[in-house]
CSV table of C-alpha atoms in Angstrom, one decimal:
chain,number,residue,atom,x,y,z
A,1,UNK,CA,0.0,0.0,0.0
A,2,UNK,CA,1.8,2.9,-1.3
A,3,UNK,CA,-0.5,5.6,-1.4
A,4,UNK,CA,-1.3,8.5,1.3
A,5,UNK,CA,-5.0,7.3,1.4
A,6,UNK,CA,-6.2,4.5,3.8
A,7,UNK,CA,-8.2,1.8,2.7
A,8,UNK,CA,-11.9,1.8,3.1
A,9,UNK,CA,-11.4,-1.9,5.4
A,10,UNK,CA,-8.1,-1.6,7.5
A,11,UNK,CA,-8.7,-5.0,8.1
A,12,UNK,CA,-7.6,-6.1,4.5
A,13,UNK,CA,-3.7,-6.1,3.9
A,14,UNK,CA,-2.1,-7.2,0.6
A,15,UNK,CA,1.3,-8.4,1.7
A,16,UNK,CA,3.7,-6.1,3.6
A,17,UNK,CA,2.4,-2.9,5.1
A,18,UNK,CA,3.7,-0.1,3.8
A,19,UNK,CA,1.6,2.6,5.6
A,20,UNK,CA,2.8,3.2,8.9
A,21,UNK,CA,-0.8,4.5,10.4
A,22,UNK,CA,-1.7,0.7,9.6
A,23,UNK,CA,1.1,-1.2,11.5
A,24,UNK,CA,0.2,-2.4,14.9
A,25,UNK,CA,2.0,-3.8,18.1
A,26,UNK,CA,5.4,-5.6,17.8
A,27,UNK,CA,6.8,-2.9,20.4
A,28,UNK,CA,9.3,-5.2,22.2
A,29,UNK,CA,10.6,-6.7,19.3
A,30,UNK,CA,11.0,-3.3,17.6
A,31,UNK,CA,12.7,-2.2,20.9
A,32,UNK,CA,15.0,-5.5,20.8
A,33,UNK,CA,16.2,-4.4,17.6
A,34,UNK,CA,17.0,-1.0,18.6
A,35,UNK,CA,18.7,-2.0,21.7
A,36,UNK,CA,21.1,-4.4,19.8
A,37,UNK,CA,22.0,-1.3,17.3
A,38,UNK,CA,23.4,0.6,20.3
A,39,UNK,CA,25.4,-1.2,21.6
A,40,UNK,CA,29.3,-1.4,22.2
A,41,UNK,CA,29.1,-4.4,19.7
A,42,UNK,CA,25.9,-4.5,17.6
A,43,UNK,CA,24.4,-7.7,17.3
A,44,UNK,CA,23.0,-9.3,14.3
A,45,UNK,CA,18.9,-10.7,14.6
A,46,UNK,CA,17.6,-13.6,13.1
A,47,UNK,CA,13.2,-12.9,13.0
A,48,UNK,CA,11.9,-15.9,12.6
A,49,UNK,CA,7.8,-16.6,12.2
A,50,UNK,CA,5.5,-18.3,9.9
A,51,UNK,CA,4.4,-17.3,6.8
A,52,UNK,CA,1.7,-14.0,6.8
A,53,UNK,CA,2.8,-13.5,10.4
A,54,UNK,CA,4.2,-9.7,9.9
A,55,UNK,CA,8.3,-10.3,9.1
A,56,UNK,CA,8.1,-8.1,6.1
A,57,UNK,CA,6.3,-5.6,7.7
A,58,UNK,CA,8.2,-5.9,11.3
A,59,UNK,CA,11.1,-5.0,8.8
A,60,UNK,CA,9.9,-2.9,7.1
A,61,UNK,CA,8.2,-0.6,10.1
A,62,UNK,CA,11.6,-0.6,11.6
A,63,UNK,CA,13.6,0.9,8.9
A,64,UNK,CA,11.0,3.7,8.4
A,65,UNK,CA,11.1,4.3,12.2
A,66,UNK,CA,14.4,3.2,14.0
A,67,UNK,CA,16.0,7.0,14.4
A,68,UNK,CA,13.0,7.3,17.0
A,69,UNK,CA,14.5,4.5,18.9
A,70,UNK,CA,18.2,5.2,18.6
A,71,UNK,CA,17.8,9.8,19.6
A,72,UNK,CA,21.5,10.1,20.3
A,73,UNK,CA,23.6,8.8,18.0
A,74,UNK,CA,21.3,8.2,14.6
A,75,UNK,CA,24.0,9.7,12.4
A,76,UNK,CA,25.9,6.6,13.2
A,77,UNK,CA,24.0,4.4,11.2
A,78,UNK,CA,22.1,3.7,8.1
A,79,UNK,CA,19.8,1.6,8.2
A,80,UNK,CA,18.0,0.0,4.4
A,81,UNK,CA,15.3,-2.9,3.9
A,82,UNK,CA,16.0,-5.3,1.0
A,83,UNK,CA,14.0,-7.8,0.2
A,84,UNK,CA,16.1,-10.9,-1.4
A,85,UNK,CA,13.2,-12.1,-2.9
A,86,UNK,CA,14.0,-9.6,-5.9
A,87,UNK,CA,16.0,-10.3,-9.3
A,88,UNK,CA,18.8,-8.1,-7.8
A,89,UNK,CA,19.6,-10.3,-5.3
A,90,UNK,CA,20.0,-13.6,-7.5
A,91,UNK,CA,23.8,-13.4,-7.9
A,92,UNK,CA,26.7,-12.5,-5.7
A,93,UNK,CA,28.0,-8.9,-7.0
A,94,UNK,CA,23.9,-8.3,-7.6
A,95,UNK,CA,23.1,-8.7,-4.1
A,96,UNK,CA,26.8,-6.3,-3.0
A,97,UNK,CA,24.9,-3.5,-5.7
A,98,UNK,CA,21.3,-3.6,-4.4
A,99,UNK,CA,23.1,-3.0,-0.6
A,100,UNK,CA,25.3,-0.1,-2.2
A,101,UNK,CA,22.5,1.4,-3.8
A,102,UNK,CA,20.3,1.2,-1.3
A,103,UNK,CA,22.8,2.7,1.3
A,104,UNK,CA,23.9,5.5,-0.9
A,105,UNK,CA,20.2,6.9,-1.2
A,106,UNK,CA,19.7,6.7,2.6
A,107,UNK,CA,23.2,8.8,3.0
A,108,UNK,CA,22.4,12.6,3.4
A,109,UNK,CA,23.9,14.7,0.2
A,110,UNK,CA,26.6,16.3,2.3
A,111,UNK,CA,28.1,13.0,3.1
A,112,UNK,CA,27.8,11.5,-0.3
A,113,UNK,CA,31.0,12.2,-2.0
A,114,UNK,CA,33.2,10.8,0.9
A,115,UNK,CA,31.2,7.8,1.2
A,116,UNK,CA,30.5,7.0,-2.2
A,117,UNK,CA,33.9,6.5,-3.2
A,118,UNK,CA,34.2,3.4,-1.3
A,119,UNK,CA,31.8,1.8,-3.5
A,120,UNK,CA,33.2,2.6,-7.0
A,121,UNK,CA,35.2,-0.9,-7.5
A,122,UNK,CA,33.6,-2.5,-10.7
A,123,UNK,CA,33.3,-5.4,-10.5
A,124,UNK,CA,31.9,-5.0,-7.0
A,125,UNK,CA,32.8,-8.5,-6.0
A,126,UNK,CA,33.6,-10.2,-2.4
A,127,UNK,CA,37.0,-8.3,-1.7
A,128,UNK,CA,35.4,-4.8,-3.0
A,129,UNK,CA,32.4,-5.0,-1.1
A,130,UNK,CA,34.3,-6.1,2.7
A,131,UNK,CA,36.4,-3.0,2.2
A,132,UNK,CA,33.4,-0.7,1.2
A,133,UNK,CA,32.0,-1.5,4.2
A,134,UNK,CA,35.2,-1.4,6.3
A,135,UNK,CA,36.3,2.1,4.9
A,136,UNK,CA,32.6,3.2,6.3
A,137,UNK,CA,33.6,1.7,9.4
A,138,UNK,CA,36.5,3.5,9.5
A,139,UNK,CA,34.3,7.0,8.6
A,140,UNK,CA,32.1,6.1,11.6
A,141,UNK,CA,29.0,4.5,9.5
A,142,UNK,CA,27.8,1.2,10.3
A,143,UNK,CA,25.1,-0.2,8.1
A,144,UNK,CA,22.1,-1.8,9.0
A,145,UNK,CA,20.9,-4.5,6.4
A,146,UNK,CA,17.3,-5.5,7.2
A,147,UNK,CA,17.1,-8.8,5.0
A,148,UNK,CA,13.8,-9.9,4.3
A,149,UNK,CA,13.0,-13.3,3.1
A,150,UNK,CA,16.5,-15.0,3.7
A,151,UNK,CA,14.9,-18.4,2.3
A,152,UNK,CA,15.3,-16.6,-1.5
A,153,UNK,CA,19.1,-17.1,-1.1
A,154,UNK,CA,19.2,-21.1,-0.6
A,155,UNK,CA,18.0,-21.0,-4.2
A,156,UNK,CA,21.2,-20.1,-5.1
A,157,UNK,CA,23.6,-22.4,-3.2
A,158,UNK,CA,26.2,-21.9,-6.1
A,159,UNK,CA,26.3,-17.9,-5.9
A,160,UNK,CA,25.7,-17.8,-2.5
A,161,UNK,CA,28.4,-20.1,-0.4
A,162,UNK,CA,29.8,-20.7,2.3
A,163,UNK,CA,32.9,-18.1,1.6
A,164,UNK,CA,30.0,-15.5,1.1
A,165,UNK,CA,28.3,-16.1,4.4
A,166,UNK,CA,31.9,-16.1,6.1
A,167,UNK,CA,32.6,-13.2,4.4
A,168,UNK,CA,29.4,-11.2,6.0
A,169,UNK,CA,29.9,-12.9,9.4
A,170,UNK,CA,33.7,-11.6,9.6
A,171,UNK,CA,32.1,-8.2,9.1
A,172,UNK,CA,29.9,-8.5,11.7
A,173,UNK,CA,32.0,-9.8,14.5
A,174,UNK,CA,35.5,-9.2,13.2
A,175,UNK,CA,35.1,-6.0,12.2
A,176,UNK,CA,32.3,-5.1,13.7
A,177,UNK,CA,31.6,-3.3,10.6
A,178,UNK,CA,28.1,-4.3,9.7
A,179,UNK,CA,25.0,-5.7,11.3
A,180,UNK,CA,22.5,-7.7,9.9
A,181,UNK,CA,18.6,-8.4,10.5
A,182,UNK,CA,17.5,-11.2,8.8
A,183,UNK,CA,13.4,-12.9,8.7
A,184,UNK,CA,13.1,-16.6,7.8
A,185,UNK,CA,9.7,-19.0,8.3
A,186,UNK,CA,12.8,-21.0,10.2
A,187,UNK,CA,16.1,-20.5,12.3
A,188,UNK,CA,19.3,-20.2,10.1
A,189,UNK,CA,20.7,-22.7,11.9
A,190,UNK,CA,18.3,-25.3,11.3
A,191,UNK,CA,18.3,-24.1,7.0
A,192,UNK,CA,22.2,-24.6,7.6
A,193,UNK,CA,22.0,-28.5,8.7
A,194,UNK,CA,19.1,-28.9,5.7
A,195,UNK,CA,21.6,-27.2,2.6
A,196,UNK,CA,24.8,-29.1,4.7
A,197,UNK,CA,26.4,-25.1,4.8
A,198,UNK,CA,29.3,-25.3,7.5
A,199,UNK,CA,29.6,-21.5,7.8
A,200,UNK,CA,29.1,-19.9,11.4
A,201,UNK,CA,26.7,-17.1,9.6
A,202,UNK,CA,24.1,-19.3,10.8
A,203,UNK,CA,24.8,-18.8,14.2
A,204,UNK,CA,23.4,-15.4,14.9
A,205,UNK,CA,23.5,-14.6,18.2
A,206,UNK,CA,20.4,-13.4,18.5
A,207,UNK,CA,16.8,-15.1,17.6
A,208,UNK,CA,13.2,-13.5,17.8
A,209,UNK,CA,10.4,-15.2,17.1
A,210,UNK,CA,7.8,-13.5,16.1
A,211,UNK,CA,4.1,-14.9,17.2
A,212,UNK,CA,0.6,-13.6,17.4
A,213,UNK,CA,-0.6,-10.4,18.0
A,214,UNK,CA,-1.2,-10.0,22.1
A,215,UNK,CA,-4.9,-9.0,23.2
A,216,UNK,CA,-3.7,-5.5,23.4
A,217,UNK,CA,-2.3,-5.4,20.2
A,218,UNK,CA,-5.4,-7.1,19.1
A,219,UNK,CA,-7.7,-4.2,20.3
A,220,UNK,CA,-5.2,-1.5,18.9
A,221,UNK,CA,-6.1,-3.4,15.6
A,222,UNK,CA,-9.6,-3.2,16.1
A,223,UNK,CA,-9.5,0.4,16.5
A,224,UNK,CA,-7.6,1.3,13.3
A,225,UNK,CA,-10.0,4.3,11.2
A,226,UNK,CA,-10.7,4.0,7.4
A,227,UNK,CA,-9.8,7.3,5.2
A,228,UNK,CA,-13.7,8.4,5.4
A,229,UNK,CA,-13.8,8.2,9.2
A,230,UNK,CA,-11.6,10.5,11.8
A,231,UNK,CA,-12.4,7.6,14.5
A,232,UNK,CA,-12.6,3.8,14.4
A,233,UNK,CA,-13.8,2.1,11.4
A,234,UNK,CA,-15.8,-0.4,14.1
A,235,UNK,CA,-18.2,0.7,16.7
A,236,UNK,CA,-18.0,-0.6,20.0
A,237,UNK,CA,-20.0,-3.4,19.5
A,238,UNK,CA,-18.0,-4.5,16.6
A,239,UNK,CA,-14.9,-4.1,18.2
A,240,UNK,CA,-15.9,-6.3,20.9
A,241,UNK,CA,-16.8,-8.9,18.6
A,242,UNK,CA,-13.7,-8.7,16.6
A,243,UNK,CA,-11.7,-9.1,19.9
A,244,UNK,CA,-13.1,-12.7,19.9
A,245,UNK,CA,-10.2,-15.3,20.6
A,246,UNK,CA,-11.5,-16.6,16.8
A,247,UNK,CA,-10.8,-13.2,15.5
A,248,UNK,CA,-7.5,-12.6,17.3
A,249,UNK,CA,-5.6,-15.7,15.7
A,250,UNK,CA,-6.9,-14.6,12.1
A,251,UNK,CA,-5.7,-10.6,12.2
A,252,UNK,CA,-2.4,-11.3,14.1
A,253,UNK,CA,-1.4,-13.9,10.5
A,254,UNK,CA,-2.8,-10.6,8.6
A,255,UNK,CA,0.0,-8.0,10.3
């Protein structure tokens, strides 16, 4: 949902929400993601749920709000959502370009010149890509890749090894140049013993699963206005109905 308008049912969601004013809940997990920016030693998430559970638009929510969550020192990062579902991300030195491209357009235009210059190797292969990211290091930049749909990847087990993986792990704890939120309907480490990888990528540190909507987060939802009303689309009555334990499992797979 792209445009400025919301829909006449705010019930109805095709996919990933795009529209803030629609997005609901998930405050813990947003804050657990925030937290592990800030620290000393950022730490890379795996978000794990089932399908139509909300990992795109957890994801997605997150990049369009994190500087609310990390006040002091938001000039330290940028922070991009790619989903590796798309043709970019199908080959090694496609998936390096979508990251640069989408970091270079988050980078304010005073800044550009000094950090664009680490990206200019052609090709931007393995090698060009782990010192982009080390020279933004050293520039005091550390990216924030929010991954979505890591499962696109394993369909490309000969562009995407296990020197690939190792190289983005080094980054992240080596160098601590680089940190990475990943969503997958399972835990790396369980897709790692199924594709027989041997790379420590997929032992993130950190795992969030994500699970229904809580009652509160439930009657938040319920309250959600359509673009013709100032106040909720459901009137009381409704909203008590659509508060029913039946109606709660249905709308948390929705967001």
């Amino acid at each position: 949902m792209t445009s400025g308008a919301l829909p006449d049912n705010p019930f109805v969601t095709a996919g990933m929400i795009e529209d803030p004013r629609l997005f609901v809940g998930r405050k813990d997990e947003l804050h657990a993601i925030a937290s592990r920016m800030k620290g000393d030693q950022p730490t890379s998430i795996n978000i794990v749920g089932d399908n139509h559970i909300g990992k795109s638009s957890l994801l997605h929510y997150f990049v369009l709000t994190w500087q609310q969550r990390v006040l002091n020192n938001s000039s330290s990062y940028v922070v991009i959502y790619l989903p590796l579902r798309g043709v970019d991300c199908q080959t090694e030195t496609g998936f390096y370009e979508a990251v640069a491209e989408g970091l270079l357009s988050h980078v304010p235009g005073w800044q550009q010149r000094s950090l664009q210059n680490c990206w200019k190797s052609k090709p931007l292969n393995r090698q060009a890509f782990s010192d982009a990211v080390k020279q933004w290091k050293q520039q005091g930049k550390l990216p924030v890749l929010c991954l979505d749909d890591f499962e696109s990847l394993l369909k490309y087990p000969d562009k995407f090894d296990n020197g690939f993986y190792d190289n983005l792990r080094s980054l992240m704890d080596n160098s601590n140049a680089l940190m990475l939120v990943v969503t997958s309907r399972k835990p790396l480490g369980v897709y790692a013993n199924e594709h027989r990888f041997v790379s420590k990528f997929f032992n993130i540190a950190h795992t969030i699963s994500l699970n229904e909507l809580t009652t509160d987060e439930a009657i938040e939802l319920s309250r959600l206005p359509t673009r013709s009303t100032n106040g909720a689309a459901l009137s009381v009555d409704e909203q008590n109905h659509a508060r029913s334990p039946r109606f709660d499992s249905t709308a948390s797979r929705e967001l």
